Every structure is written in structure tokens, then in C-alpha cells.
Short mmCIF file of C-alpha atoms in Angstrom, two decimals:
data_model
loop_
_atom_site.label_atom_id
_atom_site.label_comp_id
_atom_site.label_asym_id
_atom_site.label_seq_id
_atom_site.Cartn_x
_atom_site.Cartn_y
_atom_site.Cartn_z
CA MET W 6 0.01 0.01 0.04
CA PRO W 7 1.55 3.32 -0.97
CA VAL W 8 2.40 5.62 1.82
CA GLU W 9 4.54 8.24 0.02
CA PHE W 10 2.05 10.89 0.74
CA LEU W 11 3.80 11.73 4.04
CA THR W 12 6.20 14.79 3.84
CA ASP W 13 9.58 14.56 5.50
CA GLU W 14 8.34 17.05 8.06
CA GLN W 15 5.36 14.92 8.98
CA ALA W 16 7.56 11.84 9.35
CA ALA W 17 10.17 13.78 11.42
CA ARG W 18 7.76 15.24 13.90
CA TYR W 19 5.51 12.14 14.37
CA GLY W 20 5.90 10.97 17.98
CA ARG W 21 9.06 13.00 18.55
CA TYR W 22 10.20 16.26 19.97
CA HIS W 23 10.69 17.83 16.60
CA VAL W 24 11.03 21.28 18.23
CA PRO W 25 11.14 22.17 21.92
CA PRO W 26 7.80 22.78 23.57
CA THR W 27 6.61 26.36 23.71
CA PRO W 28 6.08 27.95 27.07
CA GLU W 29 2.34 27.53 26.61
CA GLN W 30 2.82 23.83 25.90
CA LEU W 31 5.02 23.41 28.86
CA THR W 32 2.24 24.99 31.03
CA ARG W 33 -0.28 22.61 29.57
CA PHE W 34 1.47 19.30 29.39
CA PHE W 35 4.40 19.31 31.66
CA TYR W 36 3.12 20.68 34.91
CA LEU W 37 2.27 17.89 37.37
CA SER W 38 -0.92 17.56 39.32
CA GLU W 39 -1.34 16.38 42.91
CA GLN W 40 -2.22 12.97 41.62
CA ASP W 41 0.89 13.00 39.41
CA HIS W 42 3.05 13.90 42.31
CA ALA W 43 1.59 11.08 44.51
CA PHE W 44 2.09 8.71 41.61
CA ILE W 45 5.74 9.75 41.02
CA ALA W 46 6.49 9.72 44.67
CA GLN W 47 6.07 5.89 44.72
CA ARG W 48 9.35 5.52 42.79
CA ARG W 49 12.14 5.20 45.31
CA ARG W 50 15.26 6.74 43.58
CA LYS W 51 15.42 10.36 42.34
CA ARG W 52 16.48 9.29 38.89
CA ASN W 53 13.57 7.05 38.75
CA ARG W 54 11.16 9.71 39.86
CA LEU W 55 12.47 12.23 37.26
CA GLY W 56 12.48 9.58 34.45
CA CYS W 57 8.99 8.47 35.37
CA ALA W 58 7.86 12.22 35.22
CA VAL W 59 9.48 12.73 31.93
CA GLN W 60 7.79 9.66 30.33
CA LEU W 61 4.42 10.66 31.80
CA ALA W 62 4.64 14.14 30.44
CA THR W 63 6.01 12.97 27.14
CA LEU W 64 3.02 10.62 26.68
CA ARG W 65 0.59 13.45 27.39
CA TYR W 66 2.37 15.70 24.91
CA LEU W 67 3.32 13.44 22.11
CA GLY W 68 0.85 10.58 22.44
CA THR W 69 3.54 8.01 22.67
CA PHE W 70 6.73 6.90 24.48
CA LEU W 71 10.20 7.55 23.11
CA PRO W 72 12.64 4.83 22.28
CA ASP W 73 15.01 6.61 24.62
CA PRO W 74 12.97 8.54 27.19
CA THR W 75 16.06 10.61 28.27
CA ARG W 76 16.48 12.23 24.90
CA VAL W 77 14.15 15.20 25.51
CA PRO W 78 14.69 18.88 25.21
CA ASP W 79 16.38 20.54 28.17
CA ALA W 80 13.19 22.68 28.78
CA VAL W 81 11.29 19.41 29.49
CA THR W 82 13.88 18.16 31.95
CA HIS W 83 14.24 21.44 33.84
CA THR W 84 10.49 22.04 34.01
CA LEU W 85 9.88 18.62 35.61
CA ALA W 86 13.04 18.59 37.79
CA ASP W 87 12.21 22.02 39.30
CA GLN W 88 8.76 20.61 40.43
CA LEU W 89 10.18 17.48 41.92
CA ASP W 90 13.26 19.33 43.52
CA ILE W 91 15.59 16.96 41.72
CA ASP W 92 18.90 17.77 39.94
CA PRO W 93 18.12 17.70 36.09
CA ASP W 94 21.32 15.73 35.50
CA SER W 95 19.79 12.79 37.42
CA LEU W 96 17.92 11.88 34.27
CA GLN W 97 21.06 10.47 32.60
CA ASP W 98 21.23 7.99 35.49
CA TYR W 99 17.84 6.77 34.30
CA ARG W 100 19.54 4.82 31.60
CA LYS W 101 21.12 2.35 33.98
CA ARG W 102 18.14 -0.01 33.76
CA VAL W 103 16.27 -0.08 30.54
CA SER W 104 13.89 -2.56 31.96
CA THR W 105 12.64 0.19 34.33
CA TRP W 106 11.48 2.24 31.45
CA TYR W 107 9.09 -0.38 30.42
CA GLU W 108 7.87 -1.11 33.89
CA HIS W 109 7.10 2.60 34.32
CA GLN W 110 5.28 2.83 30.88
CA GLU W 111 2.84 0.24 32.04
CA LEU W 112 2.21 1.99 35.28
CA ILE W 113 1.82 5.32 33.44
CA LEU W 114 -0.72 3.88 31.03
CA HIS W 115 -2.78 2.74 33.94
CA HIS W 116 -2.32 6.08 35.77
CA THR W 117 -3.47 8.13 32.81
CA GLY W 118 -6.04 5.85 31.44
CA THR W 119 -4.37 5.55 28.20
CA ALA W 120 -4.98 2.63 25.93
CA PRO W 121 -2.41 0.78 23.79
CA PHE W 122 -3.08 0.70 20.02
CA ASP W 123 -4.39 -2.80 19.59
CA ASP W 124 -6.98 -4.43 17.27
CA ARG W 125 -9.88 -2.92 19.09
CA GLN W 126 -8.43 0.67 18.74
CA ALA W 127 -7.54 0.03 15.16
CA PHE W 128 -11.10 -0.88 14.31
CA ARG W 129 -12.51 2.15 16.10
CA LEU W 130 -9.92 4.33 14.23
CA ILE W 131 -10.90 2.86 10.85
CA ARG W 132 -14.64 3.60 11.51
CA TRP W 133 -13.63 7.13 12.49
CA LEU W 134 -11.64 7.48 9.25
CA TYR W 135 -14.57 6.29 7.10
CA ALA W 136 -16.77 8.92 8.89
CA GLN W 137 -14.33 11.76 7.94
CA LEU W 138 -14.12 10.61 4.37
CA ALA W 139 -17.97 10.29 4.13
CA THR W 140 -18.37 14.09 4.73
CA GLY W 141 -15.74 15.28 2.32
CA THR W 142 -12.57 14.72 0.33
CA LEU W 143 -9.45 14.98 2.44
CA ARG W 144 -5.93 14.74 1.31
CA PRO W 145 -4.08 11.72 2.72
CA GLY W 146 -1.60 13.91 4.45
CA VAL W 147 -4.34 15.99 6.19
CA LEU W 148 -6.19 12.78 7.16
CA PHE W 149 -2.97 11.50 8.69
CA ASP W 150 -2.55 14.58 10.88
CA LEU W 151 -6.22 14.37 11.86
CA ALA W 152 -5.87 10.73 12.80
CA THR W 153 -2.87 11.53 14.90
CA ALA W 154 -4.68 14.33 16.74
CA HIS W 155 -7.78 11.97 17.22
CA LEU W 156 -5.71 9.21 18.92
CA VAL W 157 -3.87 11.71 21.21
CA ALA W 158 -7.19 13.36 22.18
CA HIS W 159 -8.74 9.95 23.00
CA LYS W 160 -5.81 8.75 24.96
CA VAL W 161 -4.62 6.08 22.59
CA VAL W 162 -0.87 5.39 22.31
CA LEU W 163 0.21 6.22 18.74
CA PRO W 164 1.17 3.31 16.56
CA GLY W 165 4.26 3.28 14.32
CA VAL W 166 4.27 5.98 11.62
CA THR W 167 4.37 3.30 8.84
CA LEU W 168 1.49 1.39 10.36
CA LEU W 169 -0.73 4.55 10.71
CA ALA W 170 0.22 5.79 7.24
CA ARG W 171 -0.65 2.43 5.60
CA LEU W 172 -3.90 2.22 7.47
CA VAL W 173 -4.89 5.78 6.37
CA ALA W 174 -3.91 5.02 2.75
CA ARG W 175 -5.86 1.75 2.80
CA VAL W 176 -9.10 3.25 4.25
CA ARG W 177 -8.96 6.27 1.79
CA ASP W 178 -8.50 3.86 -1.14
CA ARG W 179 -11.38 1.74 -0.07
CA ALA W 180 -13.57 4.76 0.50
CA GLY W 181 -12.82 6.00 -2.91
CA MET W 182 -13.70 2.62 -4.41
CA ARG W 183 -17.00 2.59 -2.56
CA THR W 184 -17.76 5.97 -3.78
CA PHE W 185 -17.07 5.04 -7.41
CA GLU W 186 -18.98 1.87 -7.23
CA GLY W 187 -22.09 3.66 -5.63
CA LEU W 188 -21.98 6.29 -8.36
CA SER W 189 -21.53 3.74 -11.12
CA ARG W 190 -24.60 1.85 -10.14
CA ARG W 191 -26.79 4.98 -10.36
CA LEU W 192 -25.70 5.80 -14.04
CA SER W 193 -28.06 5.13 -16.90
CA PRO W 194 -26.83 3.37 -20.08
CA GLU W 195 -26.89 6.70 -21.79
CA GLN W 196 -24.79 8.42 -19.13
CA CYS W 197 -22.32 5.56 -19.36
CA ASP W 198 -21.97 6.13 -23.11
CA ARG W 199 -21.57 9.88 -22.74
CA LEU W 200 -18.74 9.25 -20.15
CA ASP W 201 -17.11 6.83 -22.45
CA GLN W 202 -17.17 9.36 -25.24
CA LEU W 203 -15.20 11.77 -23.05
CA LEU W 204 -12.28 9.34 -23.19
CA THR W 205 -12.32 8.71 -26.90
CA LEU W 206 -9.96 10.68 -29.03
CA PRO W 207 -11.89 12.23 -32.05
CA SER W 208 -10.31 11.81 -35.43
CA GLY W 209 -7.75 14.39 -36.15
CA ALA W 210 -7.79 15.74 -32.49
CA SER W 211 -4.91 15.89 -30.25
CA ARG W 212 -6.90 15.82 -27.06
CA THR W 213 -9.86 13.93 -25.68
CA PRO W 214 -12.97 15.77 -24.74
CA LEU W 215 -12.10 15.13 -21.10
CA ASP W 216 -8.77 16.75 -21.54
CA THR W 217 -10.42 19.80 -23.11
CA LEU W 218 -12.81 20.10 -20.20
CA ARG W 219 -10.06 19.91 -17.69
CA THR W 220 -8.15 22.72 -19.36
CA PRO W 221 -8.75 26.11 -17.69
#
């Protein structure tokens, strides 16, 4: 299934800190609530408390976890470290046990009520995509961005970029085929003949009638 519709910028920013968060975004996504503080306080070591906070805020902001949760902008680390009264450099010690990253991710999903992208969530997203295409024609790149925002808003972990792009492309192709088949069944034989004539090159002409109609 072709997925070349993604621009380099879309692929680069998907599920990543493409640029540092703005002050407004830091205020919205990276300030911890009382419930967050209580949850994070259950981690024993300072490095684990800061690392858990970074993963928690990253999930809320990006909609997914990073392959290396310590590779975040300095503004993110300092914003969270200040709230926890922890040295920002402690985040580098979070690399000592990779297994801890995944343990924290499971706990964070439960804490935030975020669902993994499984078959059930894929089915729900497909239905949502069909609904968007039923009300208008959307370019695949726009549909991809809308699907990303939809998953984040509904607290579903983002799937891989290739998986989501292929799903969007497949649904869009199928929706287009359904539309074509539905319109074809409504055409009379006379209308079918007139459409066929648009594709027939008249004798001595250099363009078909369809090409002429498409020329401004």
C-alpha cells in the first residue's frame, strides 16, 4: 500500500520532539498535578522519579513513549526537575536499567487511562476515518494529521508511523472505491455512453473531450 504521501516534516515530527515545547505547551502538558506527584513519589530513587515524570509528560504531549526517554529537550527536563526538586542531571542515570523504562510505561498507562493501540483501537480508528471521508474529500496527509490528533485526544498510544500511514492509505482507497461503485450503479446506459465518449480521441484531434474540459 503506497504511503509516500507523508512529507519529510510529518515523518520527522511524528511521535518525536521535533522542536522544543513552547512555554504555553510546557504549562499545559508538563506541569504535574497532585495525583501525578503522588504517583511519581512511589518511585524510590530520584533518577526514577524524574525519569517517570519525563515519560508521563511525554506521553501526554506526544501521545507515545520515546525509544530513549532521556532524549528530551532541556526545557522538558528542567521544568519537571524543578517541580520535583531533583537535579536535572539525574535523568542521565535513568539509563542504567532499561527494564525500568518499560515497567514505568505500564504504570503510566494505567495512571493516565491511556489505551495501547491494539486491534480494538484500530477498528475504532478505521470507523472514524470512514466517517471523515464520508463528509468530504481530504488529502491523505491531512487525514494522517487528523488521525494523529484524534488518537492523542482519545488517549490512545500512537502506533508506528508506517502502520498509521498504511492504515490511512488503505481506508482512503477503499472509501474512494465505494464512492466510485456507488455512483456507477446510479448511472443510466446513456450516461455511461456519454462518459465513455469523453475518453475517446476524435479523429484528427490531439486531445480527448475530457482533456479539453479539464483545461482552464
